Amino acid sequence: MEYLVEVYNFTAKARALASSTHLLSGTVPMFPWTHAAFGYLLLLLVAVLLRRRLSRAELIAVIVGTQLPDLVDKPLAWWFNVLPSGRSLAHSLLVAVPLSLLVLAVAWYLTHPEVGFAFAVGYATHLVGDSYVALYYWRPEELTYLLWPVLPAYPYDDFVGLTDFFSQLTVTPNFVVVLVVAVGVGLGFAVQFVHAEPLR
């Protein structure tokens, strides 16, 4: 019991130190475009390591995978009040894993497993992108959505319209860096998509 108390005290001190020293002051906010960039870059890295070119279907699949959790959860939570949080149903591993396996199985049956893999990569990077800050600070209570509905969804979010978002936007060095990288990645994606081969 004393060991558990010591571990808890250590993690609490580490969390406070990280907050006080702003170790994550340069974290990347996860918007749709940053989710897309994260998934695309990871898939591109895999393709480079395997020395193969990505098809248009793979590029589409990875983008769909990076956006699907928010396209499901946020409208159902914010507009229809069906879900308790914008991170719940489609953000849960209890849905994400079976759905990714199903897409992979269908793609395999259609002789294009690489498309299913691209979707799974995009989906996985979305969940990682939403979780990395809580993992870094070790705030497990903010990760309960990963096992929703077994665990309650963490009530972290409120609906923010585009007008409110841009009116409250503060231009910081971190924001400028993220914007430049996002534009660069977007242009790279567009060029690659134009020159990519269709499925055969």
mmCIF file of C-alpha atoms in Angstrom:
data_model
loop_
_atom_site.group_PDB
_atom_site.id
_atom_site.type_symbol
_atom_site.label_atom_id
_atom_site.label_comp_id
_atom_site.label_asym_id
_atom_site.label_seq_id
_atom_site.Cartn_x
_atom_site.Cartn_y
_atom_site.Cartn_z
ATOM 1 C CA MET A 1 0.000 0.000 0.000
ATOM 2 C CA GLU A 2 2.831 2.390 0.876
ATOM 3 C CA TYR A 3 4.410 1.645 -2.511
ATOM 4 C CA LEU A 4 1.209 2.667 -4.316
ATOM 5 C CA VAL A 5 1.078 5.888 -2.310
ATOM 6 C CA GLU A 6 4.686 6.663 -3.246
ATOM 7 C CA VAL A 7 3.974 6.002 -6.926
ATOM 8 C CA TYR A 8 0.927 8.278 -6.817
ATOM 9 C CA ASN A 9 2.900 11.051 -5.097
ATOM 10 C CA PHE A 10 5.696 10.726 -7.656
ATOM 11 C CA THR A 11 3.333 10.983 -10.627
ATOM 12 C CA ALA A 12 1.561 13.940 -9.028
ATOM 13 C CA LYS A 13 4.874 15.749 -8.508
ATOM 14 C CA ALA A 14 5.974 14.949 -12.057
ATOM 15 C CA ARG A 15 2.697 16.291 -13.419
ATOM 16 C CA ALA A 16 3.040 19.496 -11.403
ATOM 17 C CA LEU A 17 6.635 19.931 -12.550
ATOM 18 C CA ALA A 18 5.676 19.471 -16.187
ATOM 19 C CA SER A 19 2.902 22.017 -15.830
ATOM 20 C CA SER A 20 5.034 24.552 -13.983
ATOM 21 C CA THR A 21 7.902 24.336 -16.445
ATOM 22 C CA HIS A 22 5.557 24.399 -19.463
ATOM 23 C CA LEU A 23 7.136 21.300 -20.964
ATOM 24 C CA LEU A 24 4.145 20.979 -23.210
ATOM 25 C CA SER A 25 3.705 24.656 -23.978
ATOM 26 C CA GLY A 26 4.553 23.822 -27.575
ATOM 27 C CA THR A 27 2.099 20.979 -28.003
ATOM 28 C CA VAL A 28 0.264 20.697 -31.280
ATOM 29 C CA PRO A 29 -3.506 21.270 -30.999
ATOM 30 C CA MET A 30 -5.434 18.517 -32.733
ATOM 31 C CA PHE A 31 -7.712 20.031 -35.337
ATOM 32 C CA PRO A 32 -9.021 18.167 -38.404
ATOM 33 C CA TRP A 33 -6.021 19.273 -40.459
ATOM 34 C CA THR A 34 -3.477 18.252 -37.806
ATOM 35 C CA HIS A 35 -5.161 14.856 -37.450
ATOM 36 C CA ALA A 36 -4.990 14.470 -41.233
ATOM 37 C CA ALA A 37 -1.341 15.533 -41.373
ATOM 38 C CA PHE A 38 -0.357 13.135 -38.576
ATOM 39 C CA GLY A 39 -2.020 10.146 -40.226
ATOM 40 C CA TYR A 40 -0.762 10.987 -43.702
ATOM 41 C CA LEU A 41 2.840 11.494 -42.584
ATOM 42 C CA LEU A 42 2.888 8.213 -40.669
ATOM 43 C CA LEU A 43 1.475 6.305 -43.639
ATOM 44 C CA LEU A 44 3.978 8.042 -45.910
ATOM 45 C CA LEU A 45 6.803 6.979 -43.593
ATOM 46 C CA VAL A 46 5.640 3.354 -43.757
ATOM 47 C CA ALA A 47 5.472 3.556 -47.550
ATOM 48 C CA VAL A 48 8.998 4.989 -47.740
ATOM 49 C CA LEU A 49 10.350 2.252 -45.472
ATOM 50 C CA LEU A 50 8.648 -0.401 -47.609
ATOM 51 C CA ARG A 51 9.774 1.344 -50.806
ATOM 52 C CA ARG A 52 6.342 1.497 -52.367
ATOM 53 C CA ARG A 53 4.104 4.212 -53.790
ATOM 54 C CA LEU A 54 0.774 5.038 -52.234
ATOM 55 C CA SER A 55 -2.332 4.760 -54.379
ATOM 56 C CA ARG A 56 -5.112 7.332 -54.413
ATOM 57 C CA ALA A 57 -7.350 4.876 -52.586
ATOM 58 C CA GLU A 58 -4.815 4.614 -49.758
ATOM 59 C CA LEU A 59 -4.519 8.386 -49.521
ATOM 60 C CA ILE A 60 -8.291 8.731 -49.339
ATOM 61 C CA ALA A 61 -8.555 5.902 -46.801
ATOM 62 C CA VAL A 62 -6.014 7.395 -44.411
ATOM 63 C CA ILE A 63 -7.746 10.792 -44.481
ATOM 64 C CA VAL A 64 -11.139 9.170 -43.863
ATOM 65 C CA GLY A 65 -9.640 7.251 -40.947
ATOM 66 C CA THR A 66 -8.195 10.403 -39.398
ATOM 67 C CA GLN A 67 -11.531 12.242 -39.559
ATOM 68 C CA LEU A 68 -14.088 9.504 -38.843
ATOM 69 C CA PRO A 69 -14.047 9.594 -35.014
ATOM 70 C CA ASP A 70 -14.867 13.307 -34.921
ATOM 71 C CA LEU A 71 -17.347 13.080 -37.801
ATOM 72 C CA VAL A 72 -19.303 10.525 -35.766
ATOM 73 C CA ASP A 73 -18.957 11.693 -32.176
ATOM 74 C CA LYS A 74 -19.023 15.466 -32.336
ATOM 75 C CA PRO A 75 -22.272 15.919 -34.317
ATOM 76 C CA LEU A 76 -24.011 13.236 -32.230
ATOM 77 C CA ALA A 77 -22.840 14.904 -29.010
ATOM 78 C CA TRP A 78 -22.998 18.608 -29.858
ATOM 79 C CA TRP A 79 -25.966 18.819 -32.216
ATOM 80 C CA PHE A 80 -28.179 15.845 -31.368
ATOM 81 C CA ASN A 81 -27.251 15.186 -27.709
ATOM 82 C CA VAL A 82 -27.175 11.456 -28.393
ATOM 83 C CA LEU A 83 -23.673 10.941 -26.992
ATOM 84 C CA PRO A 84 -22.286 12.277 -23.706
ATOM 85 C CA SER A 85 -19.138 13.724 -25.248
ATOM 86 C CA GLY A 86 -17.431 14.565 -28.519
ATOM 87 C CA ARG A 87 -15.014 11.799 -27.608
ATOM 88 C CA SER A 88 -17.015 8.691 -26.838
ATOM 89 C CA LEU A 89 -18.452 6.151 -29.292
ATOM 90 C CA ALA A 90 -16.093 6.338 -32.272
ATOM 91 C CA HIS A 91 -13.173 7.285 -30.009
ATOM 92 C CA SER A 92 -13.595 4.111 -27.967
ATOM 93 C CA LEU A 93 -11.208 1.224 -28.571
ATOM 94 C CA LEU A 94 -14.244 -1.030 -28.215
ATOM 95 C CA VAL A 95 -15.461 0.425 -31.522
ATOM 96 C CA ALA A 96 -12.207 1.508 -33.172
ATOM 97 C CA VAL A 97 -10.499 -1.884 -33.064
ATOM 98 C CA PRO A 98 -13.416 -4.002 -34.410
ATOM 99 C CA LEU A 99 -14.240 -1.398 -37.057
ATOM 100 C CA SER A 100 -10.624 -1.188 -38.242
ATOM 101 C CA LEU A 101 -10.413 -4.989 -38.389
ATOM 102 C CA LEU A 102 -13.677 -5.118 -40.339
ATOM 103 C CA VAL A 103 -12.461 -2.560 -42.878
ATOM 104 C CA LEU A 104 -9.167 -4.423 -43.165
ATOM 105 C CA ALA A 105 -10.992 -7.728 -43.706
ATOM 106 C CA VAL A 106 -13.225 -6.251 -46.418
ATOM 107 C CA ALA A 107 -10.231 -4.651 -48.120
ATOM 108 C CA TRP A 108 -8.364 -7.963 -47.941
ATOM 109 C CA TYR A 109 -11.346 -9.756 -49.478
ATOM 110 C CA LEU A 110 -11.319 -7.207 -52.296
ATOM 111 C CA THR A 111 -7.583 -7.919 -52.776
ATOM 112 C CA HIS A 112 -6.537 -4.469 -51.567
ATOM 113 C CA PRO A 113 -5.437 -4.931 -47.931
ATOM 114 C CA GLU A 114 -3.211 -1.865 -48.211
ATOM 115 C CA VAL A 115 -6.326 0.321 -48.337
ATOM 116 C CA GLY A 116 -7.660 -1.211 -45.137
ATOM 117 C CA PHE A 117 -4.266 -0.747 -43.527
ATOM 118 C CA ALA A 118 -4.252 2.932 -44.516
ATOM 119 C CA PHE A 119 -7.666 3.408 -42.898
ATOM 120 C CA ALA A 120 -6.485 1.690 -39.710
ATOM 121 C CA VAL A 121 -3.376 3.885 -39.578
ATOM 122 C CA GLY A 122 -5.479 7.018 -39.916
ATOM 123 C CA TYR A 123 -7.925 5.873 -37.243
ATOM 124 C CA ALA A 124 -5.138 4.919 -34.831
ATOM 125 C CA THR A 125 -3.296 8.208 -35.254
ATOM 126 C CA HIS A 126 -6.487 10.105 -34.466
ATOM 127 C CA LEU A 127 -6.774 8.357 -31.109
ATOM 128 C CA VAL A 128 -3.076 8.866 -30.383
ATOM 129 C CA GLY A 129 -3.351 12.533 -31.306
ATOM 130 C CA ASP A 130 -6.255 13.014 -28.913
ATOM 131 C CA SER A 131 -4.487 11.137 -26.105
ATOM 132 C CA TYR A 132 -0.857 12.205 -26.122
ATOM 133 C CA VAL A 133 -1.161 15.205 -23.792
ATOM 134 C CA ALA A 134 -3.066 13.227 -21.155
ATOM 135 C CA LEU A 135 -0.520 10.422 -21.463
ATOM 136 C CA TYR A 136 2.414 12.813 -21.132
ATOM 137 C CA TYR A 137 1.024 14.435 -17.990
ATOM 138 C CA TRP A 138 -0.367 11.062 -16.884
ATOM 139 C CA ARG A 139 -3.970 12.148 -16.415
ATOM 140 C CA PRO A 140 -5.725 8.785 -16.929
ATOM 141 C CA GLU A 141 -9.095 10.255 -15.980
ATOM 142 C CA GLU A 142 -9.035 12.114 -19.306
ATOM 143 C CA LEU A 143 -8.573 8.859 -21.241
ATOM 144 C CA THR A 144 -11.725 7.096 -20.082
ATOM 145 C CA TYR A 145 -13.339 7.679 -23.479
ATOM 146 C CA LEU A 146 -11.009 4.999 -24.863
ATOM 147 C CA LEU A 147 -13.130 2.404 -23.053
ATOM 148 C CA TRP A 148 -16.540 4.054 -23.377
ATOM 149 C CA PRO A 149 -19.237 2.912 -22.468
ATOM 150 C CA VAL A 150 -17.508 0.638 -19.932
ATOM 151 C CA LEU A 151 -15.995 3.804 -18.473
ATOM 152 C CA PRO A 152 -17.737 7.189 -18.549
ATOM 153 C CA ALA A 153 -16.630 9.672 -21.177
ATOM 154 C CA TYR A 154 -14.538 12.535 -19.861
ATOM 155 C CA PRO A 155 -16.563 15.791 -20.135
ATOM 156 C CA TYR A 156 -13.798 17.786 -21.728
ATOM 157 C CA ASP A 157 -15.396 19.657 -24.599
ATOM 158 C CA ASP A 158 -17.974 22.243 -25.527
ATOM 159 C CA PHE A 159 -19.186 23.182 -28.959
ATOM 160 C CA VAL A 160 -17.254 26.060 -30.487
ATOM 161 C CA GLY A 161 -18.461 27.480 -33.783
ATOM 162 C CA LEU A 162 -16.055 28.645 -36.462
ATOM 163 C CA THR A 163 -16.885 32.291 -35.769
ATOM 164 C CA ASP A 164 -16.108 31.912 -32.063
ATOM 165 C CA PHE A 165 -13.005 29.884 -32.847
ATOM 166 C CA PHE A 166 -11.468 32.505 -35.115
ATOM 167 C CA SER A 167 -12.521 35.392 -32.864
ATOM 168 C CA GLN A 168 -10.732 33.768 -29.915
ATOM 169 C CA LEU A 169 -7.716 32.695 -31.944
ATOM 170 C CA THR A 170 -4.374 33.939 -30.666
ATOM 171 C CA VAL A 171 -1.459 33.981 -33.071
ATOM 172 C CA THR A 172 1.505 32.476 -31.225
ATOM 173 C CA PRO A 173 4.841 31.160 -32.522
ATOM 174 C CA ASN A 174 3.511 27.636 -32.015
ATOM 175 C CA PHE A 175 0.409 28.446 -34.057
ATOM 176 C CA VAL A 176 2.509 29.875 -36.890
ATOM 177 C CA VAL A 177 4.736 26.790 -36.962
ATOM 178 C CA VAL A 178 1.723 24.474 -36.998
ATOM 179 C CA LEU A 179 0.096 26.531 -39.755
ATOM 180 C CA VAL A 180 3.216 26.492 -41.941
ATOM 181 C CA VAL A 181 3.709 22.757 -41.448
ATOM 182 C CA ALA A 182 0.025 22.066 -42.130
ATOM 183 C CA VAL A 183 0.105 24.072 -45.367
ATOM 184 C CA GLY A 184 3.295 22.332 -46.453
ATOM 185 C CA VAL A 185 1.922 18.885 -45.689
ATOM 186 C CA GLY A 186 -1.340 19.760 -47.432
ATOM 187 C CA LEU A 187 0.471 20.836 -50.579
ATOM 188 C CA GLY A 188 2.607 17.701 -50.473
ATOM 189 C CA PHE A 189 -0.492 15.557 -50.101
ATOM 190 C CA ALA A 190 -2.196 17.298 -53.027
ATOM 191 C CA VAL A 191 0.809 16.808 -55.297
ATOM 192 C CA GLN A 192 1.129 13.169 -54.319
ATOM 193 C CA PHE A 193 -2.599 12.580 -54.816
ATOM 194 C CA VAL A 194 -2.498 14.026 -58.331
ATOM 195 C CA HIS A 195 0.438 11.817 -59.297
ATOM 196 C CA ALA A 196 -0.741 8.710 -57.428
ATOM 197 C CA GLU A 197 -1.938 5.676 -59.325
ATOM 198 C CA PRO A 198 -5.559 4.507 -59.082
ATOM 199 C CA LEU A 199 -6.384 1.035 -57.823
ATOM 200 C CA ARG A 200 -6.019 -1.774 -60.319
#
